[in-house]
PDB file of C-alpha atoms in Angstrom:
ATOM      1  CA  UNK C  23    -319.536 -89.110 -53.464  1.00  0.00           C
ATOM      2  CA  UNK C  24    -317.756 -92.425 -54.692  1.00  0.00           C
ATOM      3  CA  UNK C  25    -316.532 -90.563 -57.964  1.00  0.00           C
ATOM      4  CA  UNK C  26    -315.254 -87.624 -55.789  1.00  0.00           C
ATOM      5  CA  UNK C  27    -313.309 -90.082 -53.879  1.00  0.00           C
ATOM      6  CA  UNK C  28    -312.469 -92.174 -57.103  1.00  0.00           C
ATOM      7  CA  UNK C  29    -311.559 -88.844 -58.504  1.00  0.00           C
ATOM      8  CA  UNK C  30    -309.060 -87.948 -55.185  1.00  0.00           C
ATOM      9  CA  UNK C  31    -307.837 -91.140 -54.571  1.00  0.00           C
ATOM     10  CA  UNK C  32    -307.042 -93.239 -57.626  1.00  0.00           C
ATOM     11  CA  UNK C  33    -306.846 -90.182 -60.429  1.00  0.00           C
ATOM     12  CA  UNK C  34    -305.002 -87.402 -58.334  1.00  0.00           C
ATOM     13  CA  UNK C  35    -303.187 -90.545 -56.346  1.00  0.00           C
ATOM     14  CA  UNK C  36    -303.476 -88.477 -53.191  1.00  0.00           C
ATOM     15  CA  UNK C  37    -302.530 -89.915 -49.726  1.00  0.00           C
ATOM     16  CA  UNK C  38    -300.670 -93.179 -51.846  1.00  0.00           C
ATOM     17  CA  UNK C  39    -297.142 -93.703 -50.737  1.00  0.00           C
ATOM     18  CA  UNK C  40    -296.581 -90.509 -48.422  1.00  0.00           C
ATOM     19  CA  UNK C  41    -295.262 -92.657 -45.649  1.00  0.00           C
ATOM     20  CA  UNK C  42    -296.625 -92.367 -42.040  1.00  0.00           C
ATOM     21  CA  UNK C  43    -299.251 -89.507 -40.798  1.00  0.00           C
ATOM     22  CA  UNK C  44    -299.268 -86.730 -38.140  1.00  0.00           C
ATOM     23  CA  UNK C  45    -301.578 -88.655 -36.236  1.00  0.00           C
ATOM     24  CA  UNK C  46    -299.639 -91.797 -36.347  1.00  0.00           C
ATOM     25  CA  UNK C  47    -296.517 -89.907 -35.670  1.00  0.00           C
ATOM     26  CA  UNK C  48    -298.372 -88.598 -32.356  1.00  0.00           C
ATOM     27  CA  UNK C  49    -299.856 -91.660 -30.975  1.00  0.00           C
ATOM     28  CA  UNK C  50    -296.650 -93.243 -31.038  1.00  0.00           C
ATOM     29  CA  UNK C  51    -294.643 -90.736 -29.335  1.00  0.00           C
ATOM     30  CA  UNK C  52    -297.319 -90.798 -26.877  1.00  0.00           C
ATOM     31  CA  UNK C  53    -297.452 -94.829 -26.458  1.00  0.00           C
ATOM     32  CA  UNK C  54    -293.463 -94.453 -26.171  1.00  0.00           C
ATOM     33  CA  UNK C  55    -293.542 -91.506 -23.690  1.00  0.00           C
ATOM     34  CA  UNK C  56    -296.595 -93.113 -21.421  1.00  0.00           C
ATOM     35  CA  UNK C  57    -298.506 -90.271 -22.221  1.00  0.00           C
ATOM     36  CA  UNK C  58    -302.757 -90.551 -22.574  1.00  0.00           C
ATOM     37  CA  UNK C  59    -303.965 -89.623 -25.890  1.00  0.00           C
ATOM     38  CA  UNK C  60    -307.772 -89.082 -26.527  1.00  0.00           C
ATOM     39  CA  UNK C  61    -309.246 -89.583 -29.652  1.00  0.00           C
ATOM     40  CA  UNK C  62    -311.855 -86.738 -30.397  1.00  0.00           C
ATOM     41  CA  UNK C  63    -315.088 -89.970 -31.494  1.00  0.00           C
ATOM     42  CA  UNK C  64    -318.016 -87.990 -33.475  1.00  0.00           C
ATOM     43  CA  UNK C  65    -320.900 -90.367 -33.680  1.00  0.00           C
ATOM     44  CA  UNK C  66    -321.266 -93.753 -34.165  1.00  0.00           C
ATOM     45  CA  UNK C  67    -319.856 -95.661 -37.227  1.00  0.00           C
ATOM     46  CA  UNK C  68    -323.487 -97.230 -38.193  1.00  0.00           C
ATOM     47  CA  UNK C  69    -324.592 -93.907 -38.142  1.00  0.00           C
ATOM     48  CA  UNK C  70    -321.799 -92.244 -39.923  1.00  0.00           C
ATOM     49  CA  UNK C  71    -322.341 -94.627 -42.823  1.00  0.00           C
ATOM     50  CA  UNK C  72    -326.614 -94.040 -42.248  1.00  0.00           C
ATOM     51  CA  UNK C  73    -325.650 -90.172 -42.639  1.00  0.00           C
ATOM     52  CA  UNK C  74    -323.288 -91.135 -45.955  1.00  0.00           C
ATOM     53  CA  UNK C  75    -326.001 -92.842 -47.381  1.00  0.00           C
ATOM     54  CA  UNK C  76    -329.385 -91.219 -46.935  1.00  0.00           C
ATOM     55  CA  UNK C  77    -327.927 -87.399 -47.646  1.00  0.00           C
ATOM     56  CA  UNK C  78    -329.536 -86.011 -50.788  1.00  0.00           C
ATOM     57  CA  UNK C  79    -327.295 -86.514 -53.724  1.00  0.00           C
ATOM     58  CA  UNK C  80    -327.562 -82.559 -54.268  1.00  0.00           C
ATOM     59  CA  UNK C  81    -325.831 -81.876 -51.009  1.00  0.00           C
ATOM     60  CA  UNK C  82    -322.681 -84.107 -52.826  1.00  0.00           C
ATOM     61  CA  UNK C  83    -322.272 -81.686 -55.717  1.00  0.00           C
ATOM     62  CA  UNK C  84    -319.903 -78.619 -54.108  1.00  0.00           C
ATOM     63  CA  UNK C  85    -317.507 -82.093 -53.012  1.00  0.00           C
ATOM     64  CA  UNK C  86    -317.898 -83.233 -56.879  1.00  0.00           C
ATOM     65  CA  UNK C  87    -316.807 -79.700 -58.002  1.00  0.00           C
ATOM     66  CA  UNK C  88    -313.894 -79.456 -55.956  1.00  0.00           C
ATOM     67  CA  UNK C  89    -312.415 -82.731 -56.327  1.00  0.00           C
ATOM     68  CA  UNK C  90    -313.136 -82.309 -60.205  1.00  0.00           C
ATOM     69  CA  UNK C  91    -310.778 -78.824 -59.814  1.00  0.00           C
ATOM     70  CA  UNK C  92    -308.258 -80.869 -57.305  1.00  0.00           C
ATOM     71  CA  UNK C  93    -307.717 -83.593 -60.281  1.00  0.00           C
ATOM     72  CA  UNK C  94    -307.447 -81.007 -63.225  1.00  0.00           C
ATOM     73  CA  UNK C  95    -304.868 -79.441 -60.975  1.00  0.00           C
ATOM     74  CA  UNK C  96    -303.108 -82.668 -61.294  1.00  0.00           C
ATOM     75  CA  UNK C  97    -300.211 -84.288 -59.606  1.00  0.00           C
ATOM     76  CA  UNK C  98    -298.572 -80.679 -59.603  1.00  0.00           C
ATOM     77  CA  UNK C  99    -301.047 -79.307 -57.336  1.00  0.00           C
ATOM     78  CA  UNK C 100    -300.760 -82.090 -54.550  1.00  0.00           C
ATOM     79  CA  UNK C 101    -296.954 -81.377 -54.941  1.00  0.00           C
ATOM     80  CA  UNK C 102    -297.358 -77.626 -54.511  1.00  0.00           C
ATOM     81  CA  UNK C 103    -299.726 -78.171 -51.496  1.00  0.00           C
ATOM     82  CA  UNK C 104    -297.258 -80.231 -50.073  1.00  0.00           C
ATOM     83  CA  UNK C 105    -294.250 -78.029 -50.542  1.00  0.00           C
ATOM     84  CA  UNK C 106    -296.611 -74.808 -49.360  1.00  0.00           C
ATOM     85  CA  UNK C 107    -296.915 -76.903 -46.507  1.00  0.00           C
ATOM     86  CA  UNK C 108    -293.514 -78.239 -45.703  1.00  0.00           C
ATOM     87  CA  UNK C 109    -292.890 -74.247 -45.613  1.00  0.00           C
ATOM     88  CA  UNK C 110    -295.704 -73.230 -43.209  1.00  0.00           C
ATOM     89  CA  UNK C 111    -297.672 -71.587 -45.431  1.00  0.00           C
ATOM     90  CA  UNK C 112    -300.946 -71.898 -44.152  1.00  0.00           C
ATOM     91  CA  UNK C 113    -303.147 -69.705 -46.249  1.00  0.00           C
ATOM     92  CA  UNK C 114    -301.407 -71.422 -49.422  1.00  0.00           C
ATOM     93  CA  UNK C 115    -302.347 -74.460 -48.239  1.00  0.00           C
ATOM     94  CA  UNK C 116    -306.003 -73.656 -47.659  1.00  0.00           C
ATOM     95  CA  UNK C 117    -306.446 -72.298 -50.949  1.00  0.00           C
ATOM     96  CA  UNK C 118    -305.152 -74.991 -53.027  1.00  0.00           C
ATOM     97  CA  UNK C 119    -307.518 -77.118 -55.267  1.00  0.00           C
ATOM     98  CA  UNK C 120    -306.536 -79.958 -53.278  1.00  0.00           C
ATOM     99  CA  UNK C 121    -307.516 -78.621 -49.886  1.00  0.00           C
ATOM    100  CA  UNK C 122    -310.166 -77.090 -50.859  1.00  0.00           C
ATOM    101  CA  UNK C 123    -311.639 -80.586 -52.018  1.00  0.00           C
ATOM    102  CA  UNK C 124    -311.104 -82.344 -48.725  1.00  0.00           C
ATOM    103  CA  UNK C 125    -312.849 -79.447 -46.870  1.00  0.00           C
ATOM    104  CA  UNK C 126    -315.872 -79.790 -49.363  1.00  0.00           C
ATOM    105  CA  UNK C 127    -315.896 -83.607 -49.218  1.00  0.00           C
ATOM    106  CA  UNK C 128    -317.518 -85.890 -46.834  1.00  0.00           C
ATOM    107  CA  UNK C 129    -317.390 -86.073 -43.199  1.00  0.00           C
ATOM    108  CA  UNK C 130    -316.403 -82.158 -43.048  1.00  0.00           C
ATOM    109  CA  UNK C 131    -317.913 -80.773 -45.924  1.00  0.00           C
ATOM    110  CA  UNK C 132    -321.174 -82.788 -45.432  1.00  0.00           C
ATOM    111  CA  UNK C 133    -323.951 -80.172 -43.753  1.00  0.00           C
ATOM    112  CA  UNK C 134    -324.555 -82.702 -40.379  1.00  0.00           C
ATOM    113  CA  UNK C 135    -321.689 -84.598 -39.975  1.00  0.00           C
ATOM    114  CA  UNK C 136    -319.565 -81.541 -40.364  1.00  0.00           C
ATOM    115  CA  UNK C 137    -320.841 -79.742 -37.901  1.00  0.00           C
ATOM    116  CA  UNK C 138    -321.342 -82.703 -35.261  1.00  0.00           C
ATOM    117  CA  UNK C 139    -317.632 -83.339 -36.180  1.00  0.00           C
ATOM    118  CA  UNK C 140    -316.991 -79.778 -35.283  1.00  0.00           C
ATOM    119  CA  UNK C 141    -318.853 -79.738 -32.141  1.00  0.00           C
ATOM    120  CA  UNK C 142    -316.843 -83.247 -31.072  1.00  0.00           C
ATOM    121  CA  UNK C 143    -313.829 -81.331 -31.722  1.00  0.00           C
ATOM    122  CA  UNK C 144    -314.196 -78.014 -30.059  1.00  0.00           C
ATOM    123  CA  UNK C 145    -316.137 -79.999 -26.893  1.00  0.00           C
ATOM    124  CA  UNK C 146    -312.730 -82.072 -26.567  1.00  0.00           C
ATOM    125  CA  UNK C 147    -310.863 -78.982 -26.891  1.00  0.00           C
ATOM    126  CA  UNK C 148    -312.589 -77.250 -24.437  1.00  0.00           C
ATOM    127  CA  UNK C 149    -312.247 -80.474 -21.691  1.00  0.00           C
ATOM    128  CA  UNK C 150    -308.610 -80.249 -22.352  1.00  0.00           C
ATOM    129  CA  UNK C 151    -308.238 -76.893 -21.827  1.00  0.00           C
ATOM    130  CA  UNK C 152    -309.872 -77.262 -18.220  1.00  0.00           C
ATOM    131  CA  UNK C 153    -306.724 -79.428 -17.056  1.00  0.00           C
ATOM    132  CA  UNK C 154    -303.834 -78.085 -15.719  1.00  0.00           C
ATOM    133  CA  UNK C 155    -301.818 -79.993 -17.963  1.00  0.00           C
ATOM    134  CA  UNK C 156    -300.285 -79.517 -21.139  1.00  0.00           C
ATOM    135  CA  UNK C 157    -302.158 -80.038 -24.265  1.00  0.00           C
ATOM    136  CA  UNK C 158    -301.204 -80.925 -27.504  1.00  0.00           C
ATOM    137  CA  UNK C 159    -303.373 -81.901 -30.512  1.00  0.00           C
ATOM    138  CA  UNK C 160    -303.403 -82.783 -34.139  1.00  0.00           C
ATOM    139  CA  UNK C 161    -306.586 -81.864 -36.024  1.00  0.00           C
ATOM    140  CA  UNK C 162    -307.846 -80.975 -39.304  1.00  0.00           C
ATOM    141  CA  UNK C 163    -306.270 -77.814 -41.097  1.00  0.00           C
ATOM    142  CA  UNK C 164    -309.780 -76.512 -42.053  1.00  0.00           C
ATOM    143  CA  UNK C 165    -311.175 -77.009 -38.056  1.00  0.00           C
ATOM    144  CA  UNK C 166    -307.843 -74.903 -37.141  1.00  0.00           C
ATOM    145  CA  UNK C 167    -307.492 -72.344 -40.113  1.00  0.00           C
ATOM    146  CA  UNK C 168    -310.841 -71.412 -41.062  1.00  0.00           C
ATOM    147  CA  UNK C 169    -312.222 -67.899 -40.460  1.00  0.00           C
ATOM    148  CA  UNK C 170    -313.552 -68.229 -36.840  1.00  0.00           C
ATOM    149  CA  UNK C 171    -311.851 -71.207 -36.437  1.00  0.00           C
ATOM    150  CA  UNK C 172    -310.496 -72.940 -33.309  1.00  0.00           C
ATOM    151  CA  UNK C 173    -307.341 -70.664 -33.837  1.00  0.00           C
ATOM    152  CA  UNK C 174    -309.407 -67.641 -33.948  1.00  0.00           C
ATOM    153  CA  UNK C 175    -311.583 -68.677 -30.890  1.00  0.00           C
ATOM    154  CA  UNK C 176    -308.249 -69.598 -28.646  1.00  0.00           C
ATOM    155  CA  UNK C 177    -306.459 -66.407 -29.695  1.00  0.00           C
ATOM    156  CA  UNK C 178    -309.760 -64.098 -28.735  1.00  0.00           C
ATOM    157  CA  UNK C 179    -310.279 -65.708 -25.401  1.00  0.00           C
ATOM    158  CA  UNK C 180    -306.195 -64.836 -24.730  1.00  0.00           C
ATOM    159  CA  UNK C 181    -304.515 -67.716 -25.936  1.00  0.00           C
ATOM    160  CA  UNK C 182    -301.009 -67.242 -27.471  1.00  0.00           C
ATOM    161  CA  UNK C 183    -300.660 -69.167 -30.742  1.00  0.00           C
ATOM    162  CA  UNK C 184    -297.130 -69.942 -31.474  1.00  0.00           C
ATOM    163  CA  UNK C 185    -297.072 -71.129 -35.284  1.00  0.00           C
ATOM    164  CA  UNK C 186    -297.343 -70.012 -38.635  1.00  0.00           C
ATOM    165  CA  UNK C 187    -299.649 -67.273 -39.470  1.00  0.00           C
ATOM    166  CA  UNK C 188    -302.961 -68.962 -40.656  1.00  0.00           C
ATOM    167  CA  UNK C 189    -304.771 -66.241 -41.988  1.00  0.00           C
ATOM    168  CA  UNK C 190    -304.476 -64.200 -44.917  1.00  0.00           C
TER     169      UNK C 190
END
């Protein structure tokens, strides 16, 4: 896991100088505007780290692989995930090395906190939804995008998703 993230981090120099995040952005609009924001919480830190720790180093490998195919993609691929991005291609996006790494990697990729952090998400989702106010939120690409993912589930149950196309 630490040479996956050694691999991401200091190698492909991913996430270093690209200014301030979508989440940031958000909870400072929000602060400004008086507006609640709720932060979807998954767990536990202590146990977080527990899970981090005590998974079987086999479970690690499929994060190894990708973020080994992320950093022979090199700086080029971050670039061309971030341009496919900055022009709404979604599918593009999920199918770069890149992407493909951080879905793979730990908390999301890993078999129990992945799917506790997708039940956090989804449960928060669902509370929103119950208000008769308007909801906006900022989550992960693969939670949204994936086959049968939250944009799949909203549009089936009659939702109308105003955005880029996500799917293929």
């Amino acid at each position: 896991m630490l040479i996956a993230s050694d691999l991401l981090t200091d190698q492909l120099r991913f996430e270093r100088d690209t200014g301030t995040s979508a989440g940031d952005v958000v909870r400072r609009t929000a602060r400004r505007a008086r507006i609640p924001v709720r932060a979807v919480i998954a767990g536990r830190g202590d146990d977080l780290i527990d899970n981090l720790l005590t998974t079987p180093p086999e479970t690690h490998r499929p994060c190894l692989e990708a973020a080994i195919a992320a950093t022979e993609a090199g700086r080029e691929g971050v670039i061309q995930r971030g341009r496919d991005w900055t022009r709404l291609r979604v599918p593009e996006v999920r199918q770069s090395a890149l992407e493909q790494a951080l879905e793979q990697c730990w908390p999301w990729g890993d078999p129990r906190t992945g799917a506790d952090f997708r039940a956090a998400w989804l449960a928060e989702i669902e509370t929103a939804l119950t208000g008769d106010a308007v909801v906006m939120g900022v989550g992960p690409l693969g939670l949204l995008a994936e086959p049968d993912g939250l944009l799949d589930r909203l549009e089936a149950r009659g939702y109308v998703i105003d955005g880029p196309m996500w799917r293929e």
